[in-house]
PDB file of C-alpha atoms in Angstrom:
ATOM      1  CA  MET Q   1       0.000   0.000   0.000  1.00  0.00           C
ATOM      2  CA  PHE Q   2       2.800   2.387   0.866  1.00  0.00           C
ATOM      3  CA  SER Q   3       4.489   1.701  -2.450  1.00  0.00           C
ATOM      4  CA  SER Q   4       1.305   2.725  -4.249  1.00  0.00           C
ATOM      5  CA  ILE Q   5       1.152   5.954  -2.278  1.00  0.00           C
ATOM      6  CA  LYS Q   6       4.847   6.639  -2.947  1.00  0.00           C
ATOM      7  CA  SER Q   7       4.331   5.918  -6.646  1.00  0.00           C
ATOM      8  CA  PHE Q   8       1.360   8.305  -6.801  1.00  0.00           C
ATOM      9  CA  ALA Q   9       3.296  10.995  -4.889  1.00  0.00           C
ATOM     10  CA  HIS Q  10       6.189  10.664  -7.343  1.00  0.00           C
ATOM     11  CA  TYR Q  11       3.759  10.778 -10.285  1.00  0.00           C
ATOM     12  CA  PHE Q  12       1.962  13.780  -8.770  1.00  0.00           C
ATOM     13  CA  SER Q  13       5.211  15.691  -8.210  1.00  0.00           C
ATOM     14  CA  SER Q  14       6.423  14.869 -11.730  1.00  0.00           C
ATOM     15  CA  TYR Q  15       3.132  15.696 -13.468  1.00  0.00           C
ATOM     16  CA  PRO Q  16       1.028  17.873 -11.154  1.00  0.00           C
ATOM     17  CA  LEU Q  17      -1.684  18.674 -13.712  1.00  0.00           C
ATOM     18  CA  ARG Q  18      -2.167  14.999 -14.605  1.00  0.00           C
ATOM     19  CA  GLY Q  19      -2.338  14.133 -10.912  1.00  0.00           C
ATOM     20  CA  VAL Q  20      -4.999  16.735 -10.264  1.00  0.00           C
ATOM     21  CA  LEU Q  21      -6.983  15.605 -13.305  1.00  0.00           C
ATOM     22  CA  THR Q  22      -6.722  11.971 -12.192  1.00  0.00           C
ATOM     23  CA  ILE Q  23      -8.027  12.830  -8.718  1.00  0.00           C
ATOM     24  CA  LEU Q  24     -10.773  14.969 -10.260  1.00  0.00           C
ATOM     25  CA  THR Q  25     -11.799  12.140 -12.595  1.00  0.00           C
ATOM     26  CA  VAL Q  26     -12.061   9.668  -9.729  1.00  0.00           C
ATOM     27  CA  ALA Q  27     -13.992  12.177  -7.605  1.00  0.00           C
ATOM     28  CA  ILE Q  28     -16.477  12.894 -10.406  1.00  0.00           C
ATOM     29  CA  GLY Q  29     -16.992   9.154 -11.000  1.00  0.00           C
ATOM     30  CA  VAL Q  30     -17.631   8.454  -7.320  1.00  0.00           C
ATOM     31  CA  ALA Q  31     -19.990  11.442  -7.078  1.00  0.00           C
ATOM     32  CA  ALA Q  32     -21.925  10.304 -10.147  1.00  0.00           C
ATOM     33  CA  LEU Q  33     -22.347   6.800  -8.728  1.00  0.00           C
ATOM     34  CA  THR Q  34     -23.400   8.164  -5.347  1.00  0.00           C
ATOM     35  CA  ILE Q  35     -25.990  10.475  -6.884  1.00  0.00           C
ATOM     36  CA  THR Q  36     -27.310   7.716  -9.141  1.00  0.00           C
ATOM     37  CA  PHE Q  37     -27.750   5.241  -6.290  1.00  0.00           C
ATOM     38  CA  SER Q  38     -29.273   7.905  -4.057  1.00  0.00           C
ATOM     39  CA  LEU Q  39     -31.844   8.857  -6.704  1.00  0.00           C
ATOM     40  CA  SER Q  40     -32.612   5.206  -7.353  1.00  0.00           C
ATOM     41  CA  PHE Q  41     -33.290   4.555  -3.666  1.00  0.00           C
ATOM     42  CA  ASP Q  42     -35.392   7.730  -3.363  1.00  0.00           C
ATOM     43  CA  VAL Q  43     -37.528   6.813  -6.385  1.00  0.00           C
ATOM     44  CA  THR Q  44     -37.959   3.247  -5.123  1.00  0.00           C
ATOM     45  CA  ASP Q  45     -39.039   4.478  -1.676  1.00  0.00           C
ATOM     46  CA  ALA Q  46     -41.502   6.974  -3.162  1.00  0.00           C
ATOM     47  CA  LEU Q  47     -42.943   4.329  -5.471  1.00  0.00           C
ATOM     48  CA  ASN Q  48     -43.338   1.820  -2.638  1.00  0.00           C
ATOM     49  CA  LYS Q  49     -45.061   4.404  -0.419  1.00  0.00           C
ATOM     50  CA  THR Q  50     -47.459   5.323  -3.220  1.00  0.00           C
ATOM     51  CA  LEU Q  51     -48.285   1.728  -4.078  1.00  0.00           C
ATOM     52  CA  TRP Q  52     -48.817   0.615  -0.494  1.00  0.00           C
ATOM     53  CA  SER Q  53     -50.928   3.650   0.397  1.00  0.00           C
ATOM     54  CA  ASP Q  54     -53.342   2.832  -2.425  1.00  0.00           C
ATOM     55  CA  GLY Q  55     -53.341  -0.866  -1.606  1.00  0.00           C
ATOM     56  CA  VAL Q  56     -52.210  -3.821  -3.627  1.00  0.00           C
ATOM     57  CA  ARG Q  57     -53.972  -4.840  -6.795  1.00  0.00           C
ATOM     58  CA  ILE Q  58     -54.255  -8.579  -7.359  1.00  0.00           C
ATOM     59  CA  VAL Q  59     -55.337  -9.806 -10.751  1.00  0.00           C
ATOM     60  CA  ILE Q  60     -56.422 -13.410 -11.187  1.00  0.00           C
ATOM     61  CA  LYS Q  61     -56.549 -14.471 -14.777  1.00  0.00           C
ATOM     62  CA  ASN Q  62     -57.599 -17.889 -15.993  1.00  0.00           C
ATOM     63  CA  ALA Q  63     -57.774 -19.243 -12.463  1.00  0.00           C
ATOM     64  CA  GLU Q  64     -60.123 -20.075  -9.644  1.00  0.00           C
ATOM     65  CA  VAL Q  65     -59.243 -19.880  -5.969  1.00  0.00           C
ATOM     66  CA  ARG Q  66     -59.562 -23.304  -4.347  1.00  0.00           C
ATOM     67  CA  GLU Q  67     -60.646 -23.823  -0.749  1.00  0.00           C
ATOM     68  CA  ASP Q  68     -57.014 -24.128   0.400  1.00  0.00           C
ATOM     69  CA  GLY Q  69     -56.164 -20.726  -1.146  1.00  0.00           C
ATOM     70  CA  GLU Q  70     -54.233 -22.083  -4.124  1.00  0.00           C
ATOM     71  CA  LEU Q  71     -55.026 -21.060  -7.697  1.00  0.00           C
ATOM     72  CA  ASP Q  72     -56.543 -23.552 -10.094  1.00  0.00           C
ATOM     73  CA  ARG Q  73     -55.736 -22.263 -13.578  1.00  0.00           C
ATOM     74  CA  GLN Q  74     -58.361 -22.689 -16.246  1.00  0.00           C
ATOM     75  CA  ALA Q  75     -58.557 -21.720 -19.878  1.00  0.00           C
ATOM     76  CA  PRO Q  76     -60.851 -19.993 -20.720  1.00  0.00           C
ATOM     77  CA  ALA Q  77     -61.451 -18.289 -17.385  1.00  0.00           C
ATOM     78  CA  VAL Q  78     -64.688 -19.253 -15.670  1.00  0.00           C
ATOM     79  CA  PHE Q  79     -66.012 -17.179 -12.778  1.00  0.00           C
ATOM     80  CA  ARG Q  80     -69.112 -17.933 -10.798  1.00  0.00           C
ATOM     81  CA  GLU Q  81     -71.471 -15.075 -10.041  1.00  0.00           C
ATOM     82  CA  ASN Q  82     -70.610 -15.111  -6.340  1.00  0.00           C
ATOM     83  CA  THR Q  83     -66.800 -15.104  -6.766  1.00  0.00           C
ATOM     84  CA  ALA Q  84     -66.464 -11.444  -5.760  1.00  0.00           C
ATOM     85  CA  ASP Q  85     -68.671 -11.998  -2.683  1.00  0.00           C
ATOM     86  CA  LEU Q  86     -66.667 -15.065  -1.669  1.00  0.00           C
ATOM     87  CA  LEU Q  87     -63.382 -13.191  -1.942  1.00  0.00           C
ATOM     88  CA  GLU Q  88     -64.685 -10.248   0.077  1.00  0.00           C
ATOM     89  CA  SER Q  89     -66.004 -12.541   2.818  1.00  0.00           C
ATOM     90  CA  GLU Q  90     -62.784 -14.609   3.028  1.00  0.00           C
ATOM     91  CA  TYR Q  91     -60.319 -11.703   3.214  1.00  0.00           C
ATOM     92  CA  GLU Q  92     -61.353  -8.921   5.571  1.00  0.00           C
ATOM     93  CA  ASN Q  93     -58.925  -6.297   4.225  1.00  0.00           C
ATOM     94  CA  LEU Q  94     -59.878  -6.936   0.619  1.00  0.00           C
ATOM     95  CA  ARG Q  95     -61.912  -4.204  -1.014  1.00  0.00           C
ATOM     96  CA  ASP Q  96     -62.990  -3.178  -4.489  1.00  0.00           C
ATOM     97  CA  VAL Q  97     -63.366  -6.679  -5.893  1.00  0.00           C
ATOM     98  CA  THR Q  98     -64.465  -6.537  -9.501  1.00  0.00           C
ATOM     99  CA  ILE Q  99     -64.757  -9.185 -12.154  1.00  0.00           C
ATOM    100  CA  VAL Q 100     -63.728  -7.414 -15.322  1.00  0.00           C
ATOM    101  CA  SER Q 101     -64.335 -10.084 -17.934  1.00  0.00           C
ATOM    102  CA  ASP Q 102     -65.529 -13.636 -17.728  1.00  0.00           C
ATOM    103  CA  GLY Q 103     -63.571 -14.619 -20.858  1.00  0.00           C
ATOM    104  CA  ARG Q 104     -66.434 -16.194 -22.775  1.00  0.00           C
ATOM    105  CA  TRP Q 105     -65.215 -14.859 -26.072  1.00  0.00           C
TER     106      TRP Q 105
END
């Protein structure tokens, strides 16, 4: 490690402008990475807060929920008329249950 520092000190004293530019290049690269990761984490946190405040949307396509809670996939999708009522009664925090299409086409 000390040899690396000595080598850089010799390089810096021999070519001061190159040494300064090298340090500046490394500093700009580290700053760019830091800013990029910071923005990424901030956007991810904001997105998670927004999604969880509105609730989670679950879409079941070509499947029926069995009694044990597993999905039984079917093609084409077949929903009974009381599927929305059953889901609302089984899961107390579930709201806004809507069957969009029964897939009979």
